[in-house]
Protein backbone atom coordinates (compact mmCIF):
# COMPACT_ATOMS: atom_id res chain seq x y z
CA UNK A 1 0.00 0.00 0.00
CA UNK A 2 1.07 3.52 -0.75
CA UNK A 3 0.35 6.41 1.61
CA UNK A 4 1.04 10.02 0.73
CA UNK A 5 0.52 13.43 2.27
CA UNK A 6 -2.11 15.72 0.76
CA UNK A 7 -2.55 19.41 1.42
CA UNK A 8 -4.64 22.32 0.31
CA UNK A 9 -5.54 22.20 -3.40
CA UNK A 10 -4.32 18.62 -3.70
CA UNK A 11 -7.19 17.43 -1.48
CA UNK A 12 -9.74 18.99 -3.85
CA UNK A 13 -7.94 17.48 -6.86
CA UNK A 14 -8.16 14.03 -5.27
CA UNK A 15 -11.89 14.54 -4.67
CA UNK A 16 -12.37 15.67 -8.28
CA UNK A 17 -10.53 12.51 -9.35
CA UNK A 18 -12.90 10.43 -7.21
CA UNK A 19 -15.90 12.09 -8.89
CA UNK A 20 -14.56 10.85 -12.24
CA UNK A 21 -13.04 7.48 -11.33
CA UNK A 22 -15.54 5.96 -8.91
CA UNK A 23 -17.15 2.87 -10.40
CA UNK A 24 -18.82 1.19 -7.40
CA UNK A 25 -19.03 3.37 -4.27
CA UNK A 26 -18.14 6.90 -3.21
CA UNK A 27 -18.28 7.57 0.53
CA UNK A 28 -18.02 11.06 2.02
CA UNK A 29 -17.86 12.42 5.55
CA UNK A 30 -18.20 16.18 5.78
CA UNK A 31 -19.56 17.78 8.94
CA UNK A 32 -20.85 20.76 7.00
CA UNK A 33 -22.23 21.32 3.51
CA UNK A 34 -23.17 24.48 1.66
CA UNK A 35 -24.53 25.42 -1.76
CA UNK A 36 -21.32 27.22 -2.76
CA UNK A 37 -19.60 23.82 -2.89
CA UNK A 38 -22.53 21.43 -3.36
CA UNK A 39 -23.68 23.54 -6.28
CA UNK A 40 -25.40 22.53 -9.52
CA UNK A 41 -22.11 21.32 -11.04
CA UNK A 42 -21.36 18.99 -8.14
CA UNK A 43 -24.94 17.74 -8.03
CA UNK A 44 -24.75 16.96 -11.76
CA UNK A 45 -21.56 14.98 -11.12
CA UNK A 46 -23.30 13.09 -8.31
CA UNK A 47 -26.22 12.33 -10.61
CA UNK A 48 -23.91 11.09 -13.37
CA UNK A 49 -22.36 8.67 -10.87
CA UNK A 50 -25.77 7.54 -9.65
CA UNK A 51 -26.97 6.93 -13.21
CA UNK A 52 -23.91 4.74 -13.77
CA UNK A 53 -24.96 2.65 -10.76
CA UNK A 54 -22.41 4.08 -8.31
CA UNK A 55 -23.50 4.11 -4.67
CA UNK A 56 -22.98 7.46 -2.95
CA UNK A 57 -23.07 7.61 0.84
CA UNK A 58 -22.75 10.91 2.70
CA UNK A 59 -22.31 11.13 6.46
CA UNK A 60 -22.77 14.70 7.68
CA UNK A 61 -23.51 16.84 10.71
CA UNK A 62 -21.82 18.00 13.86
CA UNK A 63 -23.36 19.11 17.12
CA UNK A 64 -27.01 20.05 17.37
CA UNK A 65 -28.66 19.37 14.01
CA UNK A 66 -32.14 20.35 15.21
CA UNK A 67 -33.40 22.96 12.72
CA UNK A 68 -34.76 25.22 15.46
CA UNK A 69 -31.53 25.41 17.48
CA UNK A 70 -28.75 24.80 14.95
CA UNK A 71 -26.10 27.39 14.21
CA UNK A 72 -25.88 28.90 10.71
CA UNK A 73 -23.46 26.28 9.33
CA UNK A 74 -25.70 23.46 10.53
CA UNK A 75 -28.79 25.17 9.11
CA UNK A 76 -27.08 25.44 5.72
CA UNK A 77 -26.02 21.81 6.01
CA UNK A 78 -29.60 20.75 6.71
CA UNK A 79 -30.85 22.74 3.70
CA UNK A 80 -28.29 21.07 1.42
CA UNK A 81 -29.12 17.63 2.85
CA UNK A 82 -32.84 18.17 2.20
CA UNK A 83 -32.19 19.29 -1.36
CA UNK A 84 -29.91 16.32 -2.08
CA UNK A 85 -32.39 13.87 -0.57
CA UNK A 86 -35.21 15.37 -2.65
CA UNK A 87 -33.20 15.56 -5.86
CA UNK A 88 -31.92 11.99 -5.60
CA UNK A 89 -34.97 10.38 -3.97
CA UNK A 90 -35.47 8.14 -7.03
CA UNK A 91 -32.02 6.61 -6.64
CA UNK A 92 -31.80 3.73 -4.18
CA UNK A 93 -28.01 3.99 -4.46
CA UNK A 94 -27.98 7.45 -2.81
CA UNK A 95 -27.81 7.38 0.98
CA UNK A 96 -27.31 10.06 3.60
CA UNK A 97 -27.00 9.87 7.35
CA UNK A 98 -26.76 12.63 9.94
CA UNK A 99 -24.29 12.09 12.76
CA UNK A 100 -22.24 14.11 15.22
CA UNK A 101 -18.82 13.94 13.64
CA UNK A 102 -15.87 16.19 13.01
CA UNK A 103 -14.11 13.63 10.82
CA UNK A 104 -13.41 14.43 7.17
CA UNK A 105 -12.94 11.54 4.79
CA UNK A 106 -13.80 10.35 1.31
CA UNK A 107 -13.32 6.93 -0.24
CA UNK A 108 -13.22 6.08 -3.94
CA UNK A 109 -14.11 2.41 -4.45
CA UNK A 110 -11.27 0.30 -3.12
CA UNK A 111 -8.85 2.54 -5.04
CA UNK A 112 -8.01 5.22 -2.47
CA UNK A 113 -9.20 7.31 0.43
CA UNK A 114 -8.33 10.78 1.72
CA UNK A 115 -8.57 11.48 5.44
CA UNK A 116 -7.90 15.18 5.97
CA UNK A 117 -8.91 18.34 7.78
CA UNK A 118 -10.89 19.70 4.80
CA UNK A 119 -14.70 19.55 4.86
CA UNK A 120 -14.95 18.56 1.22
CA UNK A 121 -18.62 19.59 0.90
CA UNK A 122 -18.29 23.02 2.56
CA UNK A 123 -14.88 24.40 1.52
CA UNK A 124 -14.06 24.56 -2.15
CA UNK A 125 -10.30 24.40 -1.62
CA UNK A 126 -9.92 27.48 -3.80
CA UNK A 127 -6.86 29.30 -2.51
CA UNK A 128 -7.02 32.11 -5.08
CA UNK A 129 -9.14 34.32 -2.81
CA UNK A 130 -8.45 35.62 0.64
CA UNK A 131 -8.81 32.29 2.43
CA UNK A 132 -5.32 31.24 3.43
CA UNK A 133 -6.16 28.39 5.81
CA UNK A 134 -3.96 25.34 5.64
CA UNK A 135 -5.61 21.96 5.18
CA UNK A 136 -3.80 18.65 5.26
CA UNK A 137 -4.09 14.95 5.63
CA UNK A 138 -3.19 11.59 4.24
CA UNK A 139 -4.26 9.62 1.20
CA UNK A 140 -3.82 5.89 0.82
CA UNK A 141 -4.69 2.97 -1.39
CA UNK A 142 -4.57 0.52 1.53
CA UNK A 143 -7.51 -1.78 0.78
CA UNK A 144 -7.62 -3.16 4.33
CA UNK A 145 -8.05 0.34 5.77
CA UNK A 146 -10.62 1.23 3.11
CA UNK A 147 -12.66 -1.84 4.05
CA UNK A 148 -12.34 -1.07 7.77
CA UNK A 149 -13.45 2.56 7.29
CA UNK A 150 -16.45 1.37 5.30
CA UNK A 151 -17.36 -1.22 7.91
CA UNK A 152 -17.10 1.26 10.80
CA UNK A 153 -18.49 4.43 9.18
CA UNK A 154 -20.61 3.59 6.14
CA UNK A 155 -22.69 0.60 7.18
CA UNK A 156 -26.01 2.29 6.33
Coordinates of C-alpha atoms in Angstrom, one line a residue:
X1 CA 0.0 0.0 0.0
X2 CA 1.1 3.5 -0.8
X3 CA 0.3 6.4 1.6
X4 CA 1.0 10.0 0.7
X5 CA 0.5 13.4 2.3
X6 CA -2.1 15.7 0.8
X7 CA -2.6 19.4 1.4
X8 CA -4.6 22.3 0.3
X9 CA -5.5 22.2 -3.4
X10 CA -4.3 18.6 -3.7
X11 CA -7.2 17.4 -1.5
X12 CA -9.7 19.0 -3.8
X13 CA -7.9 17.5 -6.9
X14 CA -8.2 14.0 -5.3
X15 CA -11.9 14.5 -4.7
X16 CA -12.4 15.7 -8.3
X17 CA -10.5 12.5 -9.4
X18 CA -12.9 10.4 -7.2
X19 CA -15.9 12.1 -8.9
X20 CA -14.6 10.8 -12.2
X21 CA -13.0 7.5 -11.3
X22 CA -15.5 6.0 -8.9
X23 CA -17.2 2.9 -10.4
X24 CA -18.8 1.2 -7.4
X25 CA -19.0 3.4 -4.3
X26 CA -18.1 6.9 -3.2
X27 CA -18.3 7.6 0.5
X28 CA -18.0 11.1 2.0
X29 CA -17.9 12.4 5.5
X30 CA -18.2 16.2 5.8
X31 CA -19.6 17.8 8.9
X32 CA -20.9 20.8 7.0
X33 CA -22.2 21.3 3.5
X34 CA -23.2 24.5 1.7
X35 CA -24.5 25.4 -1.8
X36 CA -21.3 27.2 -2.8
X37 CA -19.6 23.8 -2.9
X38 CA -22.5 21.4 -3.4
X39 CA -23.7 23.5 -6.3
X40 CA -25.4 22.5 -9.5
X41 CA -22.1 21.3 -11.0
X42 CA -21.4 19.0 -8.1
X43 CA -24.9 17.7 -8.0
X44 CA -24.8 17.0 -11.8
X45 CA -21.6 15.0 -11.1
X46 CA -23.3 13.1 -8.3
X47 CA -26.2 12.3 -10.6
X48 CA -23.9 11.1 -13.4
X49 CA -22.4 8.7 -10.9
X50 CA -25.8 7.5 -9.7
X51 CA -27.0 6.9 -13.2
X52 CA -23.9 4.7 -13.8
X53 CA -25.0 2.7 -10.8
X54 CA -22.4 4.1 -8.3
X55 CA -23.5 4.1 -4.7
X56 CA -23.0 7.5 -3.0
X57 CA -23.1 7.6 0.8
X58 CA -22.8 10.9 2.7
X59 CA -22.3 11.1 6.5
X60 CA -22.8 14.7 7.7
X61 CA -23.5 16.8 10.7
X62 CA -21.8 18.0 13.9
X63 CA -23.4 19.1 17.1
X64 CA -27.0 20.1 17.4
X65 CA -28.7 19.4 14.0
X66 CA -32.1 20.3 15.2
X67 CA -33.4 23.0 12.7
X68 CA -34.8 25.2 15.5
X69 CA -31.5 25.4 17.5
X70 CA -28.7 24.8 14.9
X71 CA -26.1 27.4 14.2
X72 CA -25.9 28.9 10.7
X73 CA -23.5 26.3 9.3
X74 CA -25.7 23.5 10.5
X75 CA -28.8 25.2 9.1
X76 CA -27.1 25.4 5.7
X77 CA -26.0 21.8 6.0
X78 CA -29.6 20.7 6.7
X79 CA -30.8 22.7 3.7
X80 CA -28.3 21.1 1.4
X81 CA -29.1 17.6 2.9
X82 CA -32.8 18.2 2.2
X83 CA -32.2 19.3 -1.4
X84 CA -29.9 16.3 -2.1
X85 CA -32.4 13.9 -0.6
X86 CA -35.2 15.4 -2.7
X87 CA -33.2 15.6 -5.9
X88 CA -31.9 12.0 -5.6
X89 CA -35.0 10.4 -4.0
X90 CA -35.5 8.1 -7.0
X91 CA -32.0 6.6 -6.6
X92 CA -31.8 3.7 -4.2
X93 CA -28.0 4.0 -4.5
X94 CA -28.0 7.4 -2.8
X95 CA -27.8 7.4 1.0
X96 CA -27.3 10.1 3.6
X97 CA -27.0 9.9 7.4
X98 CA -26.8 12.6 9.9
X99 CA -24.3 12.1 12.8
X100 CA -22.2 14.1 15.2
X101 CA -18.8 13.9 13.6
X102 CA -15.9 16.2 13.0
X103 CA -14.1 13.6 10.8
X104 CA -13.4 14.4 7.2
X105 CA -12.9 11.5 4.8
X106 CA -13.8 10.4 1.3
X107 CA -13.3 6.9 -0.2
X108 CA -13.2 6.1 -3.9
X109 CA -14.1 2.4 -4.4
X110 CA -11.3 0.3 -3.1
X111 CA -8.9 2.5 -5.0
X112 CA -8.0 5.2 -2.5
X113 CA -9.2 7.3 0.4
X114 CA -8.3 10.8 1.7
X115 CA -8.6 11.5 5.4
X116 CA -7.9 15.2 6.0
X117 CA -8.9 18.3 7.8
X118 CA -10.9 19.7 4.8
X119 CA -14.7 19.6 4.9
X120 CA -15.0 18.6 1.2
X121 CA -18.6 19.6 0.9
X122 CA -18.3 23.0 2.6
X123 CA -14.9 24.4 1.5
X124 CA -14.1 24.6 -2.1
X125 CA -10.3 24.4 -1.6
X126 CA -9.9 27.5 -3.8
X127 CA -6.9 29.3 -2.5
X128 CA -7.0 32.1 -5.1
X129 CA -9.1 34.3 -2.8
X130 CA -8.4 35.6 0.6
X131 CA -8.8 32.3 2.4
X132 CA -5.3 31.2 3.4
X133 CA -6.2 28.4 5.8
X134 CA -4.0 25.3 5.6
X135 CA -5.6 22.0 5.2
X136 CA -3.8 18.7 5.3
X137 CA -4.1 14.9 5.6
X138 CA -3.2 11.6 4.2
X139 CA -4.3 9.6 1.2
X140 CA -3.8 5.9 0.8
X141 CA -4.7 3.0 -1.4
X142 CA -4.6 0.5 1.5
X143 CA -7.5 -1.8 0.8
X144 CA -7.6 -3.2 4.3
X145 CA -8.1 0.3 5.8
X146 CA -10.6 1.2 3.1
X147 CA -12.7 -1.8 4.1
X148 CA -12.3 -1.1 7.8
X149 CA -13.4 2.6 7.3
X150 CA -16.5 1.4 5.3
X151 CA -17.4 -1.2 7.9
X152 CA -17.1 1.3 10.8
X153 CA -18.5 4.4 9.2
X154 CA -20.6 3.6 6.1
X155 CA -22.7 0.6 7.2
X156 CA -26.0 2.3 6.3

